[in-house]
Short mmCIF file of C-alpha atoms in Angstrom, two decimals:
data_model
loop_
_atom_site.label_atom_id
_atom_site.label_comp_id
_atom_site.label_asym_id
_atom_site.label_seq_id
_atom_site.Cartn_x
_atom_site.Cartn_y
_atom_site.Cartn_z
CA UNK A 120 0.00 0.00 0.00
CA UNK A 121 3.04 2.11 0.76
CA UNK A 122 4.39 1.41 -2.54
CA UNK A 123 0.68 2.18 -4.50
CA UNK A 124 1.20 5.60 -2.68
CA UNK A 125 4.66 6.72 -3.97
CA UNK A 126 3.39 5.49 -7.27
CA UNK A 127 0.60 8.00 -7.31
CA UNK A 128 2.45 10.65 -5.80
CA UNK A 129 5.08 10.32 -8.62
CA UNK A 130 2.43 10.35 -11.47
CA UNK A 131 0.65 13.40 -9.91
CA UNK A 132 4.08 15.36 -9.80
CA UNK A 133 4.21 14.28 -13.86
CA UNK A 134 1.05 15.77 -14.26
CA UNK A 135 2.28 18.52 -12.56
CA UNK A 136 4.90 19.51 -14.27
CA UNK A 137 3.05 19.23 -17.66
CA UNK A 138 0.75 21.18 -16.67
CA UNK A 139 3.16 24.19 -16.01
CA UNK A 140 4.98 23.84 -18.54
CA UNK A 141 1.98 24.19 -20.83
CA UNK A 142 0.23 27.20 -18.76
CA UNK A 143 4.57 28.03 -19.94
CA UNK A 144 4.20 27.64 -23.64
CA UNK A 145 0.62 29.57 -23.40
CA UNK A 146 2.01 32.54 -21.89
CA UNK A 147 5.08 32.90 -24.16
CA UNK A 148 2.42 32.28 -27.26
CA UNK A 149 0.43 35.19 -25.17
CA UNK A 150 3.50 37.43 -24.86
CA UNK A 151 4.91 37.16 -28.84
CA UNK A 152 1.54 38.49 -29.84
CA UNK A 153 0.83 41.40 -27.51
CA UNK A 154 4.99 42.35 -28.87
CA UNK A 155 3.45 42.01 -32.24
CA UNK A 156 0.54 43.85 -31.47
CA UNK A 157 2.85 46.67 -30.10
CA UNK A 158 4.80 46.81 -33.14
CA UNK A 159 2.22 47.23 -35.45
CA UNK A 160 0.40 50.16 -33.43
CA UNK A 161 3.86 51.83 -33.78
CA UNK A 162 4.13 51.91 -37.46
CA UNK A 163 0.93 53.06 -38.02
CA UNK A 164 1.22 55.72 -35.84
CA UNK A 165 4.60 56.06 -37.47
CA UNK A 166 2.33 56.61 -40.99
CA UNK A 167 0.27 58.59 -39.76
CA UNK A 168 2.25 61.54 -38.08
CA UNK A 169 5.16 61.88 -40.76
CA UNK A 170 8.95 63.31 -39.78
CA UNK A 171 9.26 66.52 -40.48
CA UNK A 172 11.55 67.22 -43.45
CA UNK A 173 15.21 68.92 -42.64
CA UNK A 174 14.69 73.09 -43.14
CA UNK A 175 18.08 74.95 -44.56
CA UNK A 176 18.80 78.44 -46.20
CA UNK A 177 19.86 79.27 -50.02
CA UNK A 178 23.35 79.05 -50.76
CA UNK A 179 25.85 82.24 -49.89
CA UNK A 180 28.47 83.69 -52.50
CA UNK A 181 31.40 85.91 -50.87
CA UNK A 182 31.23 88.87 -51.83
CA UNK A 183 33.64 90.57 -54.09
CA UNK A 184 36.55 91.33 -53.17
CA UNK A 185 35.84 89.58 -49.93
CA UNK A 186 36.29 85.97 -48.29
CA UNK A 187 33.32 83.69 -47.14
CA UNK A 188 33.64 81.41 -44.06
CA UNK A 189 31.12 78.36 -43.39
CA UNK A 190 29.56 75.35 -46.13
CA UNK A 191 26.44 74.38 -44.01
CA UNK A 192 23.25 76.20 -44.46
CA UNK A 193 21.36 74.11 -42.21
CA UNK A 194 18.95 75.50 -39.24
CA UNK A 195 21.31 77.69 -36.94
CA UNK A 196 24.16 77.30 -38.79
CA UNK A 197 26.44 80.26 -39.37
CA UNK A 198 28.31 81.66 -42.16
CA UNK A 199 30.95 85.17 -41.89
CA UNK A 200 32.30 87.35 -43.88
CA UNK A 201 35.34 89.48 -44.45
CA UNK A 202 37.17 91.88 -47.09
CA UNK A 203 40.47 91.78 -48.19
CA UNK A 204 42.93 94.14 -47.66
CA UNK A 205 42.01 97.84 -48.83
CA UNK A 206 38.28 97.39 -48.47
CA UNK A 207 35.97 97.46 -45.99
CA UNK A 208 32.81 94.91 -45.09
CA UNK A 209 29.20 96.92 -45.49
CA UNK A 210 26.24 95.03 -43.81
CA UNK A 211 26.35 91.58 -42.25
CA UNK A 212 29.77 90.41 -41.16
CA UNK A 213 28.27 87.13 -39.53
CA UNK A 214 24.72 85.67 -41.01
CA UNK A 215 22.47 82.46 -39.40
CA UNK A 216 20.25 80.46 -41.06
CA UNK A 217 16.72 80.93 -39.52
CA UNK A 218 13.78 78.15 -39.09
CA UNK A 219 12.16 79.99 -41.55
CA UNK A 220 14.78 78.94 -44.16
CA UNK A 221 15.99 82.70 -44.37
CA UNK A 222 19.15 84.14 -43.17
CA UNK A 223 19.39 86.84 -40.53
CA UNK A 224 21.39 89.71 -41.44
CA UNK A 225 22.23 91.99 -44.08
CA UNK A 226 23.64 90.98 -47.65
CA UNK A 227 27.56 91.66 -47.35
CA UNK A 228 29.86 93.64 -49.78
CA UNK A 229 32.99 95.18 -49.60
CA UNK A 230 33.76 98.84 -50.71
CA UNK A 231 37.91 100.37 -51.40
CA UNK A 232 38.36 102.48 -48.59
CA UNK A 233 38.20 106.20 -49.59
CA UNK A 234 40.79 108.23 -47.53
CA UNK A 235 39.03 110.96 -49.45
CA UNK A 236 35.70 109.90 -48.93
CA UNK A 237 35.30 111.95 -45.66
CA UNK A 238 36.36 115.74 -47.22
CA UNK A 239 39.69 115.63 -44.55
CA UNK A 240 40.55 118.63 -46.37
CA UNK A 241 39.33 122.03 -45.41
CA UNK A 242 38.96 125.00 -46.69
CA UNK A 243 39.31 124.59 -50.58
CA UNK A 244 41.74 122.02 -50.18
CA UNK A 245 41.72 118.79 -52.58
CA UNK A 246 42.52 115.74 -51.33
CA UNK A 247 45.13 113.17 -52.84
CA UNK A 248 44.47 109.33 -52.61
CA UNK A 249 47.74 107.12 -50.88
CA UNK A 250 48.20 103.95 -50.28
CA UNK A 251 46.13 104.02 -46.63
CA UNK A 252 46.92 107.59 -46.71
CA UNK A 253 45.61 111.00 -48.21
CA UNK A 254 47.57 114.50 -48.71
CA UNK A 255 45.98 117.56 -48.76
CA UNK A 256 47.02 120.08 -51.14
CA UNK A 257 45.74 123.55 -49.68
CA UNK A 258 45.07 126.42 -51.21
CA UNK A 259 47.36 129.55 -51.39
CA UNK A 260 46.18 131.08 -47.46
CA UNK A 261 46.03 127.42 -45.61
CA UNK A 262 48.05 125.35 -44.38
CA UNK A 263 48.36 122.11 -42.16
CA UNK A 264 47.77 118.18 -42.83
CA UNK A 265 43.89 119.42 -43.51
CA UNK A 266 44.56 122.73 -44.75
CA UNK A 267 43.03 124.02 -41.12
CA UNK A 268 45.51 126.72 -40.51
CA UNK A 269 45.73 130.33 -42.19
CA UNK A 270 49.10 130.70 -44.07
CA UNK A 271 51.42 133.22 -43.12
CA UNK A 272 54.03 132.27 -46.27
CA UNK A 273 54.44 132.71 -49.69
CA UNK A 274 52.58 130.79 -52.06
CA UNK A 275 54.05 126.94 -52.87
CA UNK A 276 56.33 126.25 -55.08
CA UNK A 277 53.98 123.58 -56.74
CA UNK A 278 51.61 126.40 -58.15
CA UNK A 279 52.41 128.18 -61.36
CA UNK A 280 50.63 131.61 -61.53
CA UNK A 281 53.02 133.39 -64.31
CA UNK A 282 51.77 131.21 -67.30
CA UNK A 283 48.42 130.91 -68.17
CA UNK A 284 48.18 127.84 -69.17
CA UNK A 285 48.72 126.46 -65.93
CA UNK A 286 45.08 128.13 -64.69
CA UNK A 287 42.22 127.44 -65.91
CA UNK A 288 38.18 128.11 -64.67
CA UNK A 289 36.73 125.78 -62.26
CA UNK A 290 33.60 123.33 -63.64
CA UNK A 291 30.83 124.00 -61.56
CA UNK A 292 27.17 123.27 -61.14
CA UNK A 293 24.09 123.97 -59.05
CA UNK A 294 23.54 121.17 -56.70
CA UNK A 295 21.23 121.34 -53.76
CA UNK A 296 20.93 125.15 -53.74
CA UNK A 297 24.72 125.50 -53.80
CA UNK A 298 27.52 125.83 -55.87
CA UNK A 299 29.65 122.52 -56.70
CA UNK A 300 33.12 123.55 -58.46
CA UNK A 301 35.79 120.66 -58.89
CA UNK A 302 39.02 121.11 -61.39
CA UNK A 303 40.63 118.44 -63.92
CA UNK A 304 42.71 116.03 -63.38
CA UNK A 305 46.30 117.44 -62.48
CA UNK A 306 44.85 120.83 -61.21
CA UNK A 307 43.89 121.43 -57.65
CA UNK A 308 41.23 124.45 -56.50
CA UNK A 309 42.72 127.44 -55.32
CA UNK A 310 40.81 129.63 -53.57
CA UNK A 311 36.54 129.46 -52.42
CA UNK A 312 33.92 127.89 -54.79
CA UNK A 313 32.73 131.42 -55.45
CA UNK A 314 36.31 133.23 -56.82
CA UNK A 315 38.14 129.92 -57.13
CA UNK A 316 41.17 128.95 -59.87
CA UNK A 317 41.83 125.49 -61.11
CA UNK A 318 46.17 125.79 -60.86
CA UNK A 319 48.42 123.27 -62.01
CA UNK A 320 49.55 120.56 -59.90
CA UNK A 321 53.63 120.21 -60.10
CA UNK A 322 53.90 116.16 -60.21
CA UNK A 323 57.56 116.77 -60.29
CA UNK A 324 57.87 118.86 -57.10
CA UNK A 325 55.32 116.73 -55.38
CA UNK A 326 56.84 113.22 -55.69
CA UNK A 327 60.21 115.11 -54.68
CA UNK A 328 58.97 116.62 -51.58
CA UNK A 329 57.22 113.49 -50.22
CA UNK A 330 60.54 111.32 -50.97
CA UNK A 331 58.53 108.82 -53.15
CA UNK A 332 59.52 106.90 -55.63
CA UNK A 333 61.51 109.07 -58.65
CA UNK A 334 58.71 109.66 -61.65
CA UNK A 335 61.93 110.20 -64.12
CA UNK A 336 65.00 107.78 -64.35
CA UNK A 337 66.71 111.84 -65.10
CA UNK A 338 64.43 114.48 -65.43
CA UNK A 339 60.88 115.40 -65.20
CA UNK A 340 59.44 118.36 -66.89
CA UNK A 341 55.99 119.60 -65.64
CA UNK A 342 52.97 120.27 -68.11
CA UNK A 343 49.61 121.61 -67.87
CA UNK A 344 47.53 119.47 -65.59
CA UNK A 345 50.62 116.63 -66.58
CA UNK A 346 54.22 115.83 -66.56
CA UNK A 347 56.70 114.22 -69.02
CA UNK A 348 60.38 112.45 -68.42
CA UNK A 349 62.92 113.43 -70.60
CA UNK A 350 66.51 112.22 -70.56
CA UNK A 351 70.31 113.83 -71.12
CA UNK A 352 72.00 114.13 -74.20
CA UNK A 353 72.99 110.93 -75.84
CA UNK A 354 70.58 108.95 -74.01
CA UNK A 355 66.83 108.21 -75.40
CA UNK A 356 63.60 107.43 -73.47
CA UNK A 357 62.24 103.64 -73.45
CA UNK A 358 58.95 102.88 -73.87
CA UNK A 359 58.02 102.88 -69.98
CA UNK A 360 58.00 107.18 -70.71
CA UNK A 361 60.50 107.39 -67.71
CA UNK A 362 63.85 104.94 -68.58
CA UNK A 363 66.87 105.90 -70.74
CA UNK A 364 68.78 103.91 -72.68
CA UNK A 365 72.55 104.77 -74.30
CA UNK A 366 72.66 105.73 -77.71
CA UNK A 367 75.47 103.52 -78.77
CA UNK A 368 77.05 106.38 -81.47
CA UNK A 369 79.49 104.18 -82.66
CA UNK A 370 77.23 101.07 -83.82
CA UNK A 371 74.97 103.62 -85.49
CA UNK A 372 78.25 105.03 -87.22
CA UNK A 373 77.39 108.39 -85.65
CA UNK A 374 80.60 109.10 -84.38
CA UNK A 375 83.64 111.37 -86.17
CA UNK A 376 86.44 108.61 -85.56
CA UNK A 377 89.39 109.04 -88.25
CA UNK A 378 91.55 106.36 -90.06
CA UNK A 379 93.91 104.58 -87.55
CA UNK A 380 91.24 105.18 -84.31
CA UNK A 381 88.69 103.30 -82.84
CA UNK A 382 85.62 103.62 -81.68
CA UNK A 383 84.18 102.94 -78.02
CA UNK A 384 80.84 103.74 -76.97
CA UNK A 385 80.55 105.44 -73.22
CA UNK A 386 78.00 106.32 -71.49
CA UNK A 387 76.00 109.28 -72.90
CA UNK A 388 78.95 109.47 -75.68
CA UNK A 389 81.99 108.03 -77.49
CA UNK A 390 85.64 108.14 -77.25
CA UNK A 391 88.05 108.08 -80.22
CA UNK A 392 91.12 105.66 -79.23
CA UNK A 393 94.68 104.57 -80.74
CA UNK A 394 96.35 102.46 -78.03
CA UNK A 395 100.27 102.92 -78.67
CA UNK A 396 103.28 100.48 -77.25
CA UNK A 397 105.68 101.79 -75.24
CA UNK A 398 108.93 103.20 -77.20
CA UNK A 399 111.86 101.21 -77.24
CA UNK A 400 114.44 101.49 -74.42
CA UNK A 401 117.12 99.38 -74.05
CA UNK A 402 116.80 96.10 -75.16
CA UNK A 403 113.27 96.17 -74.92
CA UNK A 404 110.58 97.15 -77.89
CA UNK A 405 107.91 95.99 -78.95
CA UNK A 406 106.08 95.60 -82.21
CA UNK A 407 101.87 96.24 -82.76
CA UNK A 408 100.08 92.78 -83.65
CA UNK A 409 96.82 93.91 -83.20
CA UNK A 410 94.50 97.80 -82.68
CA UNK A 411 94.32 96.48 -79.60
CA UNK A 412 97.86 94.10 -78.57
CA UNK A 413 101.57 94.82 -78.52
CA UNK A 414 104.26 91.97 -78.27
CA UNK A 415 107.85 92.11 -76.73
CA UNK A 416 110.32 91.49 -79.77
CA UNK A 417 112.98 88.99 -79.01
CA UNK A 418 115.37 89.25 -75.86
CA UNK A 419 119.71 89.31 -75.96
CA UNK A 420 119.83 86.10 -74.18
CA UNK A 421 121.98 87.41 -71.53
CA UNK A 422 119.21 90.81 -70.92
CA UNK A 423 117.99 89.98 -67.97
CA UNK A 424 115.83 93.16 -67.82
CA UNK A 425 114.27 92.47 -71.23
CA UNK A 426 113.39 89.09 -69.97
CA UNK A 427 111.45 90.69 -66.93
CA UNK A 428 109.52 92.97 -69.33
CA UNK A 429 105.79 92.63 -70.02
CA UNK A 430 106.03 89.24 -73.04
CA UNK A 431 102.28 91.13 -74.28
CA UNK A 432 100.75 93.91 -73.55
CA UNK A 433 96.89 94.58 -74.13
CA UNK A 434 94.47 97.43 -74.11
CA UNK A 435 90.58 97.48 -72.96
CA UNK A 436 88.16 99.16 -72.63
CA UNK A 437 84.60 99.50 -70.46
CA UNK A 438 82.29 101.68 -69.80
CA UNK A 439 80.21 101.86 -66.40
CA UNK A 440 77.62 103.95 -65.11
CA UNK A 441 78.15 106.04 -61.98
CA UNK A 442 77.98 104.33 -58.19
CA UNK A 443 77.94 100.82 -59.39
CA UNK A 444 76.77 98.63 -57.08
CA UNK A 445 80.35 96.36 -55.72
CA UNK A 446 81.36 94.55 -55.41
CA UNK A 447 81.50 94.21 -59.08
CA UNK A 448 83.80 91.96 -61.73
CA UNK A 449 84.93 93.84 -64.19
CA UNK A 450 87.81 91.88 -65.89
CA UNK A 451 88.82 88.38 -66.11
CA UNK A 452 92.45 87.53 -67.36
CA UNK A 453 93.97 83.90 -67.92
CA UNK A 454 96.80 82.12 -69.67
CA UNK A 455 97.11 79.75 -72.50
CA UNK A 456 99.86 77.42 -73.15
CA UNK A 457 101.52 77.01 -76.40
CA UNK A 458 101.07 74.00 -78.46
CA UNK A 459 103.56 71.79 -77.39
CA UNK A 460 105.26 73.30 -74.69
CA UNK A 461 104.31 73.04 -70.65
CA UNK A 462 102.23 75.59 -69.75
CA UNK A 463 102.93 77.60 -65.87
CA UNK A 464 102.14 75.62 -62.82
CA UNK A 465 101.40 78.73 -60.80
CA UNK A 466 100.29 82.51 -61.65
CA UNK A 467 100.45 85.62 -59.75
CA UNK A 468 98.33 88.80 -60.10
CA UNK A 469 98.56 92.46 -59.43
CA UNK A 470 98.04 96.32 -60.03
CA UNK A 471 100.82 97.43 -61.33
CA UNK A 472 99.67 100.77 -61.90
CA UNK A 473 96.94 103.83 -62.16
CA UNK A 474 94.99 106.22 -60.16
CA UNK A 475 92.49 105.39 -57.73
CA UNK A 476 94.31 101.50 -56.48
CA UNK A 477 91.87 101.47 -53.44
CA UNK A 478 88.83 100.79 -55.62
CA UNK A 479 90.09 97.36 -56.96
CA UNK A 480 91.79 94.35 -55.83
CA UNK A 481 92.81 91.32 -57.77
CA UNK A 482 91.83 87.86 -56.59
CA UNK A 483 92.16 84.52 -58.73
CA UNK A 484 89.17 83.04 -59.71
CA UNK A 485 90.54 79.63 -60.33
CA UNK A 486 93.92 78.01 -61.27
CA UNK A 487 94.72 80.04 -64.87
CA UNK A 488 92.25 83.00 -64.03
CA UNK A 489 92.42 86.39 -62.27
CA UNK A 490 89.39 88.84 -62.11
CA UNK A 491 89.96 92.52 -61.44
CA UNK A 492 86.87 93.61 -58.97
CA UNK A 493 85.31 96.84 -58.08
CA UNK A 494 85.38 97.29 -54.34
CA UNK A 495 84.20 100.70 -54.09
CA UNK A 496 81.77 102.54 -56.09
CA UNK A 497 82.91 105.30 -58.83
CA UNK A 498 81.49 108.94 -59.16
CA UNK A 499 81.04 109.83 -62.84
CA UNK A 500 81.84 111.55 -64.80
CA UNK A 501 85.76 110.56 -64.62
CA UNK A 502 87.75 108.25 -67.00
CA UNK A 503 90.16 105.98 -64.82
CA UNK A 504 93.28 103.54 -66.08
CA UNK A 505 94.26 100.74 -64.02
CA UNK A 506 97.28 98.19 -65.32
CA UNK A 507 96.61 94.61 -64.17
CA UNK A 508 99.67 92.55 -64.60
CA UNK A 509 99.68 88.52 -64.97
CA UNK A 510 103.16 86.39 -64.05
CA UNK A 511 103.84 83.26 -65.00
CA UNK A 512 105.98 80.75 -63.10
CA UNK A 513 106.89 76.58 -64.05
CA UNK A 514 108.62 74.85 -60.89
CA UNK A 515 108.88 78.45 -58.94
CA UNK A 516 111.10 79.74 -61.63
CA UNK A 517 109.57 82.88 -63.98
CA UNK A 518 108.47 82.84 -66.94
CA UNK A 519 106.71 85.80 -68.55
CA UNK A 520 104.64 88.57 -67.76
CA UNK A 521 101.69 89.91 -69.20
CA UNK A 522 99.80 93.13 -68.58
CA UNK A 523 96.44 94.61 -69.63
CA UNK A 524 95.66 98.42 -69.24
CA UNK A 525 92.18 98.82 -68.32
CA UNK A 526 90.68 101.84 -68.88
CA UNK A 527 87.30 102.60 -66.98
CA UNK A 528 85.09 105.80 -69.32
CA UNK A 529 82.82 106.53 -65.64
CA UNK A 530 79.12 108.41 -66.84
CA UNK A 531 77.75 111.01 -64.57
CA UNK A 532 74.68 108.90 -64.87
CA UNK A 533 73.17 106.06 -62.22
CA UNK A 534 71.78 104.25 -65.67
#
């Protein structure tokens, strides 16, 4: 009977657990649907309350002359502005994009900045644009950066008042119940609106006086409401209107050279040459080879002096402009070997002679070349010789010498 029991007790604990674990399944059947359910009330109230769509603003363009800053044009995005140097920003220098899909702000641009634009100059005077800068140029009785004292000196030098064609009437018009006068270019207003006179403006004095840069490589000759470069004798003006350029006389056969002279163009001119060699003395003389070369004639084998004599001596010429910038080459001499025979292991330059020895010095450029070199600058107009000798030595034992006479034709011009 004890067993019978343990048998039920077992069966009823089967029917137990079946019986949970299908109340179990029921409930997770129960619980898939009501998630289903769920997810199907979401989309439809998904459908039927659609996401608003993304608002943003029209495309910016900098504005010219100017820089933009910022791509995005979305909702409370910002974009900003600037101008480059010179000008300055008018309106909006930052702009947002509102809900509304507009921007906030004013449309930017960028305007040259006017010293001029605020009238600095008073009574009568006319104002002259600078870089960043203005000048006043006042009228006979004022004076001051803005004209805003009374003069108590004479009149400028800048105004012409002998010839009348440096004067002329004022333009003027009725504007606003008052009288608007103004000149033409390269005149400024001298005087009231009412008794006024247009007077020349002197570019020539007026770039001079503010220490600018020079209008005219030479001179500059002031015209009626103008000016024009011109340039000195035996020079002409280049197509910039304020350059010269050498007339090169002897090229152009414009030069009065005779038979047995050459030709060298200088600066501004020409110079007739005939280079001579030195007279005999001794046992040295020498013989002509070229216009421009002389050569030692053969040496007494026992004339030791004759032997020590410039072998060659050469002439050259050049011309430079005045205060050269150093320092400066200006001659190159080397040697050359004769077919054949060993050429010099070792060379030594010098100045051997002339005027004005502290302006050069000789310095080898490489093995078999010397180069004569300005050092300090030369004030034309002067014509200079300086004698630049070349020695030759094989195993420390000389050789030869050579020497070329250099003669510098200096202009009193900078060009």
């Amino acid at each position: 009977q004890s067993c019978l029991s343990r048998q039920q007790l077992l069966a009823a604990i089967r029917q137990m657990q079946q019986l949970l674990k299908g109340q179990e399944t029921r409930f997770s059947e129960g619980l898939r649907a009501m998630r289903s359910r769920l997810s199907s009330l979401h989309s439809t109230l998904a459908k039927a309350a659609p996401e608003a769509p993304t608002v943003s603003c029209p495309a910016l363009q900098a504005p010219t002359d100017g820089r933009k800053f910022g791509t995005k044009y979305l909702v409370e995005h910002e974009v900003h502005f600037t101008c480059d140097l010179g000008f300055q920003l008018l309106g909006s220098s930052t702009r947002m994009c509102q809900a509304n899909g507009t921007w906030s702000g004013q449309e930017p641009r960028c305007e040259e900045i006017s010293e001029c634009s605020s009238s600095p100059c008073q009574n009568g005077g006319t104002c002259l644009e600078g870089l960043n800068q203005f000048k006043c140029l006042c009228p006979q009785q004022w004076t001051g950066a803005t004209c805003q004292h009374r003069a108590q000196t004479a009149p400028p030098t800048w105004s012409v008042r002998d010839d009348p064609a440096f004067s002329r009437q004022p333009r003027c018009a009725q504007v606003a119940q008052a009288q608007q006068c103004s000149c033409d270019p390269g005149f400024h207003m001298n005087g009231t609106a009412a008794n006024g006179l247009c007077q020349d403006l002197n570019e020539c004095e007026v770039f001079q006086q503010d220490g600018g840069p020079r209008l005219c490589a030479h001179s500059c000759v002031n015209l009626p409401g103008s000016f024009r470069c011109s340039c000195p004798s035996g020079y002409i003006l280049l197509g910039d209107g304020k350059s010269c350029e050498d007339i090169d006389e002897c090229s152009l056969s414009q030069d009065n050279c005779t038979g047995g002279s050459t030709c060298i163009n200088t600066g501004g001119g020409f110079q007739c040459v005939t280079p001579e060699c030195p007279l005999a003395s001794g046992n040295v003389s020498y013989v002509k080879t070229s216009p421009f070369q002389c050569e030692r004639n053969p040496c007494p084998m026992e004339s030791r002096t004759c032997h020590h004599a410039p072998k060659t001596i050469s002439f050259h010429y050049l011309s430079l402009p005045s205060r050269l910038l150093t320092p400066t080459p200006l001659f190159r001499m080397a040697t050359v070997a004769a077919p054949g025979r060993p050429g010099p292991d070792s060379l030594r330059f010098g100045i051997a002679g002339g005027k004005s020895r502290g302006h050069f010095v000789v310095q080898r450029s490489d093995r078999h070349t010397g180069e004569l070199i300005l050092v300090q600058s030369l004030q034309g107009p002067q014509t200079i010789q300086v004698d630049v000798d070349m020695s030759e030595y094989l195993d420390r034992v000389f050789q030869a010498k050579h020497v070329s006479k250099i003669t510098l034709f200096v202009s009193a011009y900078e060009f």
